[in-house]
mmCIF file of C-alpha atoms in Angstrom:
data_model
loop_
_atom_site.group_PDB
_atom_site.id
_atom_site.type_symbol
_atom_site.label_atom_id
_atom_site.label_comp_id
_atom_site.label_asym_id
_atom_site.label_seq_id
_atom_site.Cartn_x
_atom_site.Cartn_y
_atom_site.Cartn_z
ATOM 1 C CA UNK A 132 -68.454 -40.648 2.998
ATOM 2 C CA UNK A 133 -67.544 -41.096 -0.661
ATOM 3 C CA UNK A 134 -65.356 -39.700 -3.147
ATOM 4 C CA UNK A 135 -67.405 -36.906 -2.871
ATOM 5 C CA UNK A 136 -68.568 -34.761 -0.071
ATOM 6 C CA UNK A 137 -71.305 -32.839 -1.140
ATOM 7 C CA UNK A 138 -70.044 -30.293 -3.302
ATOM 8 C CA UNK A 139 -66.209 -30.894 -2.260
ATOM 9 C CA UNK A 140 -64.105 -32.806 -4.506
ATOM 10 C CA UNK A 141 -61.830 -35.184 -2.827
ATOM 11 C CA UNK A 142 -58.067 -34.488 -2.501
ATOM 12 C CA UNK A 143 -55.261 -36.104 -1.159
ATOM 13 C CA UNK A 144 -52.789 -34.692 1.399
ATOM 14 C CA UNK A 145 -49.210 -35.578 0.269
ATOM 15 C CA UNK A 146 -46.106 -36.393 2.120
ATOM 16 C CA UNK A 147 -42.867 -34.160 1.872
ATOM 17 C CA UNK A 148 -40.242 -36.303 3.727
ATOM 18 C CA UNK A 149 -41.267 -37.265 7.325
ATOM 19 C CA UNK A 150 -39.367 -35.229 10.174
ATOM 20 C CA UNK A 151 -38.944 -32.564 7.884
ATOM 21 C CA UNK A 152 -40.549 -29.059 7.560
ATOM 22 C CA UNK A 153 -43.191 -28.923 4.453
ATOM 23 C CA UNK A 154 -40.999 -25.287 4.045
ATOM 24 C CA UNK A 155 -37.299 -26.060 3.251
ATOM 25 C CA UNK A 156 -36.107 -24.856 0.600
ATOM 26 C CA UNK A 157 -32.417 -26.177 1.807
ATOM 27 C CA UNK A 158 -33.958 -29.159 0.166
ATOM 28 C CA UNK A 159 -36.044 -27.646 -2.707
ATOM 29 C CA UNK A 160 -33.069 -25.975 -4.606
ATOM 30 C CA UNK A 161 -30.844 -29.593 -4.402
ATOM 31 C CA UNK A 162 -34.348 -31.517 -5.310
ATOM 32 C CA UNK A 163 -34.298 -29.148 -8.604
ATOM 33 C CA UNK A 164 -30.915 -29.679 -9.527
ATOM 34 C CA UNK A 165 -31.903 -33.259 -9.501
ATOM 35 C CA UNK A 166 -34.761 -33.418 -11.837
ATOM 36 C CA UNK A 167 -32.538 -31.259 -14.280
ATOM 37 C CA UNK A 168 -29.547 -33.223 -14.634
ATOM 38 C CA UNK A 169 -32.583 -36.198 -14.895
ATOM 39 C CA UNK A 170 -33.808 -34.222 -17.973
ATOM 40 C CA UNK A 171 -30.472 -33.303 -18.801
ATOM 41 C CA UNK A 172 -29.171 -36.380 -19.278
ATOM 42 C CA UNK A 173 -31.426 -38.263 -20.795
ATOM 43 C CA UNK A 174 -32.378 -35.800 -23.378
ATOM 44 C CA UNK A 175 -28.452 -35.499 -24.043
ATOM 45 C CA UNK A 176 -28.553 -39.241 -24.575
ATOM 46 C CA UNK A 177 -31.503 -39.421 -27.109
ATOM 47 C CA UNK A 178 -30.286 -36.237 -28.748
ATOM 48 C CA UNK A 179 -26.421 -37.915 -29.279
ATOM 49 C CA UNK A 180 -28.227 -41.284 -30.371
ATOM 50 C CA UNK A 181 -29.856 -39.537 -32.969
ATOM 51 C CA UNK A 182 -27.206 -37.584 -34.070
ATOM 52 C CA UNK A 183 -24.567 -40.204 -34.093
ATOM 53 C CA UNK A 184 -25.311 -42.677 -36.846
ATOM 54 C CA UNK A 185 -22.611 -45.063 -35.784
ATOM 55 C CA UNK A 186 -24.962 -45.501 -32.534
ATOM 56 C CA UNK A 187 -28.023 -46.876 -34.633
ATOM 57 C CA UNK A 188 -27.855 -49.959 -33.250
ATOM 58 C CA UNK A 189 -30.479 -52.204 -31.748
ATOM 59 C CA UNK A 190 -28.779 -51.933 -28.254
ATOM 60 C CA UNK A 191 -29.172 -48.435 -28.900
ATOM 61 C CA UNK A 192 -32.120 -48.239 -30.415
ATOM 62 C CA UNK A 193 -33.119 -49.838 -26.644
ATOM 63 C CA UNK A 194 -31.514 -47.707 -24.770
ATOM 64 C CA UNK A 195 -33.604 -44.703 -26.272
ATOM 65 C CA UNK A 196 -36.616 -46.221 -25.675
ATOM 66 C CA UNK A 197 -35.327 -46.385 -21.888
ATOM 67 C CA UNK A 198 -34.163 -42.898 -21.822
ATOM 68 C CA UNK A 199 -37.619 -42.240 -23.049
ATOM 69 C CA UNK A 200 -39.130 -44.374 -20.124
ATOM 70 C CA UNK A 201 -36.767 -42.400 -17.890
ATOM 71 C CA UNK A 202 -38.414 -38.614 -18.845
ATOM 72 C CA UNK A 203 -41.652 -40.117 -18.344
ATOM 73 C CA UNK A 204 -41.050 -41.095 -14.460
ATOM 74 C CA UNK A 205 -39.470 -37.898 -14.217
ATOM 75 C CA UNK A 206 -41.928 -35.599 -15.164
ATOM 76 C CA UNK A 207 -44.253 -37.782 -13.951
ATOM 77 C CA UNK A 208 -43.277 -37.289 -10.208
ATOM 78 C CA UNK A 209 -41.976 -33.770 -10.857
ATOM 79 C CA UNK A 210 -45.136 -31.725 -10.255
ATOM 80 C CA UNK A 211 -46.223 -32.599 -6.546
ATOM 81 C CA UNK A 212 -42.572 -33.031 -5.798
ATOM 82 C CA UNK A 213 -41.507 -29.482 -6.760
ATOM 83 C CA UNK A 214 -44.853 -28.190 -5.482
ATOM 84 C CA UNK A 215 -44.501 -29.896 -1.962
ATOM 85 C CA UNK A 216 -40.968 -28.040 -1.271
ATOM 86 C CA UNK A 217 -41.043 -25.023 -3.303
ATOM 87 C CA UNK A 218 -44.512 -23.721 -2.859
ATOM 88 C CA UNK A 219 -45.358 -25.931 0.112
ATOM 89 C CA UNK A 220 -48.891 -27.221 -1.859
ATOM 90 C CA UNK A 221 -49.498 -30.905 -0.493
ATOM 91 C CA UNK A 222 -53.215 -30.736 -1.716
ATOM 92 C CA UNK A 223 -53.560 -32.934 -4.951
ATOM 93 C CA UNK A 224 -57.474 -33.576 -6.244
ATOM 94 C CA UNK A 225 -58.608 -37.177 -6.597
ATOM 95 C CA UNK A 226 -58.320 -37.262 -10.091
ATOM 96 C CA UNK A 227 -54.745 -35.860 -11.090
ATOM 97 C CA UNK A 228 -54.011 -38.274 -8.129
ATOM 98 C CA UNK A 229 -55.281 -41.009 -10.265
ATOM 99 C CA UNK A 230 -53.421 -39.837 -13.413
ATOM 100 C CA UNK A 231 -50.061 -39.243 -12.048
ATOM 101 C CA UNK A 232 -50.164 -42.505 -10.204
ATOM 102 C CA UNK A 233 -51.245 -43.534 -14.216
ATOM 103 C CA UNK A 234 -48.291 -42.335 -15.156
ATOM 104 C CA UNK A 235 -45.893 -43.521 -12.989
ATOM 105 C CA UNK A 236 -46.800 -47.295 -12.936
ATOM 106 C CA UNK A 237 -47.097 -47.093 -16.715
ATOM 107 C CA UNK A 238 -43.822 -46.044 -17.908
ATOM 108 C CA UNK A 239 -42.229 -48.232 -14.580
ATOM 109 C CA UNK A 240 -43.614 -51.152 -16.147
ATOM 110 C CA UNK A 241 -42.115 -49.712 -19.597
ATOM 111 C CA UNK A 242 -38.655 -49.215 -18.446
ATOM 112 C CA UNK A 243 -38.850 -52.930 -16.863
ATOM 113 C CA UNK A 244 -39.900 -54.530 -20.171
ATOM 114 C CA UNK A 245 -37.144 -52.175 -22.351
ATOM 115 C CA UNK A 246 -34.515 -54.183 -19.922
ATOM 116 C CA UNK A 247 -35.859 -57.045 -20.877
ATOM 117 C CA UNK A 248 -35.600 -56.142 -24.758
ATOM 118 C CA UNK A 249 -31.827 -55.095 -24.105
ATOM 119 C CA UNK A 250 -31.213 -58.319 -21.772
ATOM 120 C CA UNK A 251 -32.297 -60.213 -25.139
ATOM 121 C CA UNK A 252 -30.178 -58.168 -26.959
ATOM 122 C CA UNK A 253 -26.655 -59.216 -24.984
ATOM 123 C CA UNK A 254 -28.343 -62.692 -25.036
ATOM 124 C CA UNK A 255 -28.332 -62.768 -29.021
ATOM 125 C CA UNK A 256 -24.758 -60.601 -29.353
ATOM 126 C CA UNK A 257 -22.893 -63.100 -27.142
ATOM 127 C CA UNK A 258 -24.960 -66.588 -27.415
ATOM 128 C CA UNK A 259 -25.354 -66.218 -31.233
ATOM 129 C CA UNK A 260 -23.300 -63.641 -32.681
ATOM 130 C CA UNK A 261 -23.119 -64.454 -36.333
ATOM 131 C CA UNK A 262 -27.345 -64.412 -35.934
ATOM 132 C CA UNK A 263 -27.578 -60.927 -34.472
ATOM 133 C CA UNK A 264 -28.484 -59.030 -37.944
ATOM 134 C CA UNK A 265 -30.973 -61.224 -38.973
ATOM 135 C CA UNK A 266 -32.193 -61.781 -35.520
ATOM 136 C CA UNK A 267 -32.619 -58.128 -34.285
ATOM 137 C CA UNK A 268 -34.183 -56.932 -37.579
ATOM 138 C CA UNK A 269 -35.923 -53.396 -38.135
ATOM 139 C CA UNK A 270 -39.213 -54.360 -37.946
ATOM 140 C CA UNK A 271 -38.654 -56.627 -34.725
ATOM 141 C CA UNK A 272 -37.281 -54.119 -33.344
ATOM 142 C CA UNK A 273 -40.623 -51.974 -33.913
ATOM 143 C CA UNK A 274 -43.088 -54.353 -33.016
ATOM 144 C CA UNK A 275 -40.862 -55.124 -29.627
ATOM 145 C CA UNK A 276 -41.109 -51.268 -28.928
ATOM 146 C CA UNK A 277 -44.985 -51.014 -29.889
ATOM 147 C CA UNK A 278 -45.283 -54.548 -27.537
ATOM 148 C CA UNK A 279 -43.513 -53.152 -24.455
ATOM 149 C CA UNK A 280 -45.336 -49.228 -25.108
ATOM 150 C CA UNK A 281 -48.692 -50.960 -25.322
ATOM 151 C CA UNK A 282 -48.724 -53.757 -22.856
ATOM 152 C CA UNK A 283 -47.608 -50.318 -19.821
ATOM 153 C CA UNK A 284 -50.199 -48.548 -21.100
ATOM 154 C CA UNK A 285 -53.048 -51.431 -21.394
ATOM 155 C CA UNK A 286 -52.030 -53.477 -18.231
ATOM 156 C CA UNK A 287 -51.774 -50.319 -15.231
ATOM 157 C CA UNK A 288 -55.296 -49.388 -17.177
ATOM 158 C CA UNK A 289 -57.649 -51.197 -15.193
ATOM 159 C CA UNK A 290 -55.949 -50.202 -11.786
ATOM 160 C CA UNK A 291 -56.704 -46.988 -12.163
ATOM 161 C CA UNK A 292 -60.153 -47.920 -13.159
ATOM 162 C CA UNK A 293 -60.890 -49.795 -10.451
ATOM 163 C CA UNK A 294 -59.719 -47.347 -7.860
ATOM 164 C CA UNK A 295 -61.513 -44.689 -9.050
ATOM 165 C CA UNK A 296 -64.618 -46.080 -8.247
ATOM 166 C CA UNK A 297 -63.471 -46.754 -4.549
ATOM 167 C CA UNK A 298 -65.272 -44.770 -1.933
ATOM 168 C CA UNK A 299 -62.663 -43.122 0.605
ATOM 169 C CA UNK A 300 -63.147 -42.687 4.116
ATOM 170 C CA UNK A 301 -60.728 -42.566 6.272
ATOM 171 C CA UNK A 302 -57.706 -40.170 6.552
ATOM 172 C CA UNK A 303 -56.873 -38.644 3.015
ATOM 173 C CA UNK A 304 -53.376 -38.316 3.705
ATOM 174 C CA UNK A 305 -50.524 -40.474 1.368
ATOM 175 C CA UNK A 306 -47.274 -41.607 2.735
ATOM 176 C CA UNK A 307 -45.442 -40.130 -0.273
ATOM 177 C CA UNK A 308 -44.490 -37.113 -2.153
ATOM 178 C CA UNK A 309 -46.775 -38.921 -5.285
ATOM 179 C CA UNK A 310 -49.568 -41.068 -5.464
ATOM 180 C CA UNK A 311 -48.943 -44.787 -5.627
ATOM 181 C CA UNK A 312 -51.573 -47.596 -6.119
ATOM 182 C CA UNK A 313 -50.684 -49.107 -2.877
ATOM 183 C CA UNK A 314 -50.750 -46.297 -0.943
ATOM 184 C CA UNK A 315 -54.068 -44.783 -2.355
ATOM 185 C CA UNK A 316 -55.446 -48.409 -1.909
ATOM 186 C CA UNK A 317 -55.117 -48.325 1.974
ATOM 187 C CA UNK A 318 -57.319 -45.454 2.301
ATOM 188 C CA UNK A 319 -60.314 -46.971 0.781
ATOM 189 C CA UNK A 320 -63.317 -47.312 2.574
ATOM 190 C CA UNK A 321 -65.066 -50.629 1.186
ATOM 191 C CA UNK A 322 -63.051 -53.934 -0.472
ATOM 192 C CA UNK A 323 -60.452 -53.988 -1.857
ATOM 193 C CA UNK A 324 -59.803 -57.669 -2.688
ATOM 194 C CA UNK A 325 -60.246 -57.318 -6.440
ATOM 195 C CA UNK A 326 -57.855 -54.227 -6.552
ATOM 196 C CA UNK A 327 -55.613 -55.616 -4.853
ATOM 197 C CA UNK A 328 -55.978 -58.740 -7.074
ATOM 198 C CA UNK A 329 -55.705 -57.478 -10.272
ATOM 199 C CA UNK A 330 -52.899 -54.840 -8.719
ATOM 200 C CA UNK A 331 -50.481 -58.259 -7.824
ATOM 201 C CA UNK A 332 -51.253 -59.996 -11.435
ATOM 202 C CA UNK A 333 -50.451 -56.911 -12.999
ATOM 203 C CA UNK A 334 -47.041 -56.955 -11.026
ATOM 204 C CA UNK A 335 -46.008 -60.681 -11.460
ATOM 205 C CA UNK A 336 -47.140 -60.305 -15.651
ATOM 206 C CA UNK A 337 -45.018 -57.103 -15.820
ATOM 207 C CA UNK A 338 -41.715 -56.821 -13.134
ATOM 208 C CA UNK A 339 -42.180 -60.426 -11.928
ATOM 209 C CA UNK A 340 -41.761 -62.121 -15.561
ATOM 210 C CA UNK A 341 -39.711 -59.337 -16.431
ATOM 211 C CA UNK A 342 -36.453 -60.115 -13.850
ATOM 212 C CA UNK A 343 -37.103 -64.064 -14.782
ATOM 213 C CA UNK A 344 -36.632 -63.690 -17.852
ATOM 214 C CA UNK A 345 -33.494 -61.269 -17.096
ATOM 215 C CA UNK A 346 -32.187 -63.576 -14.883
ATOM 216 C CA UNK A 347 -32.668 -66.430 -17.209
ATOM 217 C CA UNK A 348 -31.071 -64.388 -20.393
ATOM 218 C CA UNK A 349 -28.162 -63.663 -18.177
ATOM 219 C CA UNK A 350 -27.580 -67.180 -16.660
ATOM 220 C CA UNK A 351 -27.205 -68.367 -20.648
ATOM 221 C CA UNK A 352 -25.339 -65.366 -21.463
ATOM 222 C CA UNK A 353 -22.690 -66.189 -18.400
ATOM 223 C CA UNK A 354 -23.136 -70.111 -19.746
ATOM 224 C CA UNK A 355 -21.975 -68.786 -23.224
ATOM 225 C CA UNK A 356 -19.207 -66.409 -21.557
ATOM 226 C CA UNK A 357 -17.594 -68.854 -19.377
ATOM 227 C CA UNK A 358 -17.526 -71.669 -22.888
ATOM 228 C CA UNK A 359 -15.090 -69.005 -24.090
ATOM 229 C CA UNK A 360 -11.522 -70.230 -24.314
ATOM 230 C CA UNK A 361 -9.855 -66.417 -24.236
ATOM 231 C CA UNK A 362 -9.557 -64.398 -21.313
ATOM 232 C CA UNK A 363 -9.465 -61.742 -23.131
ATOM 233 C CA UNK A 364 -12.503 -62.361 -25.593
ATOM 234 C CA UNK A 365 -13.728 -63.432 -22.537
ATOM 235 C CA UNK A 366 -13.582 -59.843 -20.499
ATOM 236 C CA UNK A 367 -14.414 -58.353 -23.407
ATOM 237 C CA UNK A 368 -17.643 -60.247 -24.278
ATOM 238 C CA UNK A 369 -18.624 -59.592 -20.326
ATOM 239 C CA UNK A 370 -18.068 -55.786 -20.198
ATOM 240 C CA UNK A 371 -20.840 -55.538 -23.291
ATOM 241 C CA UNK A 372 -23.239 -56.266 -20.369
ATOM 242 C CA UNK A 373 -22.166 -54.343 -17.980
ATOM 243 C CA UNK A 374 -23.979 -51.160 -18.223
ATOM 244 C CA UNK A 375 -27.103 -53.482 -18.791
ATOM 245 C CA UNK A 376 -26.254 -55.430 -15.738
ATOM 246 C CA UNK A 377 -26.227 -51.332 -14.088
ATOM 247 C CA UNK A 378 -29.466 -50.129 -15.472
ATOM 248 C CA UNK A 379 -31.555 -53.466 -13.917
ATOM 249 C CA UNK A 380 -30.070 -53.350 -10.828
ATOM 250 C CA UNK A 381 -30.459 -49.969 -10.415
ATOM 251 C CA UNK A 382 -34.295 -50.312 -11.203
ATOM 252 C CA UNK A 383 -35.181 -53.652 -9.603
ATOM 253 C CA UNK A 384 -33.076 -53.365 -6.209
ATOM 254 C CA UNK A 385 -35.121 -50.194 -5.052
ATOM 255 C CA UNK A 386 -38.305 -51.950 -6.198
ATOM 256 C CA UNK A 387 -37.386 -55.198 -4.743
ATOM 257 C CA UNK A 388 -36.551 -53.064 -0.843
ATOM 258 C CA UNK A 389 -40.193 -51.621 -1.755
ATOM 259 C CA UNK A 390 -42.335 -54.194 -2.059
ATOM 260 C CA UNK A 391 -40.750 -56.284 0.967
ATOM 261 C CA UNK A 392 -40.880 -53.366 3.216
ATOM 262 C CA UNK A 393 -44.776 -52.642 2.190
ATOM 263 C CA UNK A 394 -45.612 -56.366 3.042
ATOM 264 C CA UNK A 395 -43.781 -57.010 6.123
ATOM 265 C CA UNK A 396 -42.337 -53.754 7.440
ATOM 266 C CA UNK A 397 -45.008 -51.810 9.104
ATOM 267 C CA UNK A 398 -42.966 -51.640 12.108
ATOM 268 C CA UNK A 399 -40.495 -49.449 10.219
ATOM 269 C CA UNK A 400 -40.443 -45.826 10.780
ATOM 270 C CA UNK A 401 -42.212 -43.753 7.559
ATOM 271 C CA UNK A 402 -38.830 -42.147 6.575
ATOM 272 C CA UNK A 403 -37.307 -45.904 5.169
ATOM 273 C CA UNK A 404 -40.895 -46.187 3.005
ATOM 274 C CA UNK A 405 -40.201 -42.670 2.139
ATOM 275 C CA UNK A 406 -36.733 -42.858 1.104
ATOM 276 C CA UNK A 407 -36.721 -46.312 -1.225
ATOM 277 C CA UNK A 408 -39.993 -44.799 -3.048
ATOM 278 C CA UNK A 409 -38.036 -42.259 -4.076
ATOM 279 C CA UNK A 410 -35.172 -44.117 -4.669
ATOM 280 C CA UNK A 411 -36.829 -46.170 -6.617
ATOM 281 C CA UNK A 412 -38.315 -43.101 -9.120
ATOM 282 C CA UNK A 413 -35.759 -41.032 -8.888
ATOM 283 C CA UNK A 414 -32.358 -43.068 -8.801
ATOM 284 C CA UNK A 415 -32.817 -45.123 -11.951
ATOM 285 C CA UNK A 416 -33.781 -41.590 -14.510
ATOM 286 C CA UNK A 417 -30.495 -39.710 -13.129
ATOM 287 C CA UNK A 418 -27.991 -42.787 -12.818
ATOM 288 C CA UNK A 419 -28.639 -44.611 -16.573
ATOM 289 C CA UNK A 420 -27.331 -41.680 -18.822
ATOM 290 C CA UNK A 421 -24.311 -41.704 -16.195
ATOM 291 C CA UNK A 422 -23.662 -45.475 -16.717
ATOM 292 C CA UNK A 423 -24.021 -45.682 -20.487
ATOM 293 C CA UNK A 424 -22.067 -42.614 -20.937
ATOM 294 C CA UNK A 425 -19.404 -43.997 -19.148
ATOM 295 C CA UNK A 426 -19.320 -47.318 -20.573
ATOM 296 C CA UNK A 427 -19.727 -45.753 -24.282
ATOM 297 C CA UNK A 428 -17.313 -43.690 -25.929
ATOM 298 C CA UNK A 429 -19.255 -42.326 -28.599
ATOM 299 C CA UNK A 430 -22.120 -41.049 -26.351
ATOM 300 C CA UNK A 431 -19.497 -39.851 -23.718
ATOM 301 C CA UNK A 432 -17.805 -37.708 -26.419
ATOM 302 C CA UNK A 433 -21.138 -36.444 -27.712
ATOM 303 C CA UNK A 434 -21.984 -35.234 -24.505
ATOM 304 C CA UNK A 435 -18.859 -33.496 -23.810
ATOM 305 C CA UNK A 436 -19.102 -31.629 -27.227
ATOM 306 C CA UNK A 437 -22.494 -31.141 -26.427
ATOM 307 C CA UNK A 438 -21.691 -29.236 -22.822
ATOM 308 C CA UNK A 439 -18.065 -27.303 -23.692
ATOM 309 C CA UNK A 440 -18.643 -26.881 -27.863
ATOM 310 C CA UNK A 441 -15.389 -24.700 -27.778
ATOM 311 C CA UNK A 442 -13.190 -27.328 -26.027
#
């Protein structure tokens, strides 16, 4: 068979969390208090950005542009996930399959390049200082937000391309509670070398030079730190990155446990592949607001103004 069967469009069966009942709505109600402190809090941290002119900052302007990439995995997962536990619909049609798993690689692959804008950030605040200004200029800062928007929404392009004109075959049914490229990809019927091909390049050019260059930034930024006579300069200079050093860990850990356990952990029962895929969407969106919020005054006081106006 095909992506067609005669006149039956193709759909996907979706995953709710294995060993649990498609019908619990024990796990619905927490699952929507989830996504709305997601939405919550990032919209709370664009919204006091904004607002606050003391906060318009390139490290700020950055950490917008993640908040940004934040609602877009959100929403982007929120439709089959509410759907799967509130109204127990697992169905999903080949195409919105296609453009939610659009979606979610897209503004992944946006969030991982913003941390690489902010890890150049800290780089140019603590390694040249008196350079920051007229380093991190308007304009670069535009064209570095048009660069990382464009090369998520160019590079996961031809992925969804090229699976879309896979025939499937086999069992229609997705190990998650949201279509991924790898797990669509195992239930074609016909090769898949150039998918998968083009699916690893686009990886290594996006997360896999991504968390070098990270890692590079930060092993000049500790460099620079530990050249620093003061301890207290010292600290000081170290705690500017560490709601930075947060946010990427947050994001690559997850992804990192993902893509080892999809390569050599077949052996491991469904619920760990379950569990780090959504740790991986969902953990990064509700936890960043937290961190900056607590490591920033400003947008910490904002918020609180925002939720009690009267106190």
């Amino acid at each position: 068979s095909s992506n067609r069967t005669g006149s039956s469009p193709l759909t996907f069966i979706l995953t709710g969390i294995p060993g649990l009942m498609v019908s619990s709505y024990w796990m619905a109600l927490p699952l929507c208090c989830l996504y709305l402190l997601m939405l919550l809090g990032n919209c709370a941290l664009l919204w006091t950005i904004r607002t606050d002119h003391s906060l318009h900052t390139p490290m700020y302007y950055f950490l917008s542009m993640l908040a940004v990439a934040d609602l877009g995995l959100s929403l982007s997962t929120l439709p089959t996930m509410l759907a799967i536990f509130w109204f127990e619909s697992t169905s999903l049609c080949f195409e919105a399959c296609i453009v939610q798993m659009y979606f979610i690689h897209s503004f992944s692959a946006i969030e991982s390049g913003v941390l690489v804008a902010m890890a150049f950030d800290r780089f140019v605040a603590i390694c040249h200082p008196l350079r920051y200004a007229s380093v991190l200029t308007s304009s670069l800062m535009k064209a570095a937000g048009a660069a990382i928007f464009m090369r998520g929404i160019c590079v996961v392009l031809p992925v969804a391309i090229l699976i879309k004109k896979m025939p499937f075959c086999r069992s229609h049914v997705l190990s998650h509670s949201f279509c991924l490229h790898q797990d669509m990809l195992r239930l074609v019927c016909g090769d898949v070398r150039v998918n998968s091909l083009y699916g690893l390049t686009a990886v290594l050019l996006t997360k896999g030079l991504d968390s070098l260059t990270i890692l590079l930034s930060y092993v000049m930024i500790i460099r620079a730190i530990l050249n620093i006579i003061s301890q207290e300069a010292r600290a000081k200079a170290f705690s500017t990155c560490i709601s930075h050093l947060c946010a990427v860990l947050i994001f690559y850990f997850p992804l990192i446990g993902l893509s080892i356990i999809h390569r050599f952990g077949k052996r491991l029962p469904p619920l760990t592949h379950t569990l780090l895929a959504d740790a991986y969407l969902l953990v990064p969106p509700l936890l960043n607001p937290l961190v900056y919020s607590w490591k920033t005054k400003q947008i910490r006081r904002r918020i609180l103004i925002l939720l009690c106006p009267r106190g």
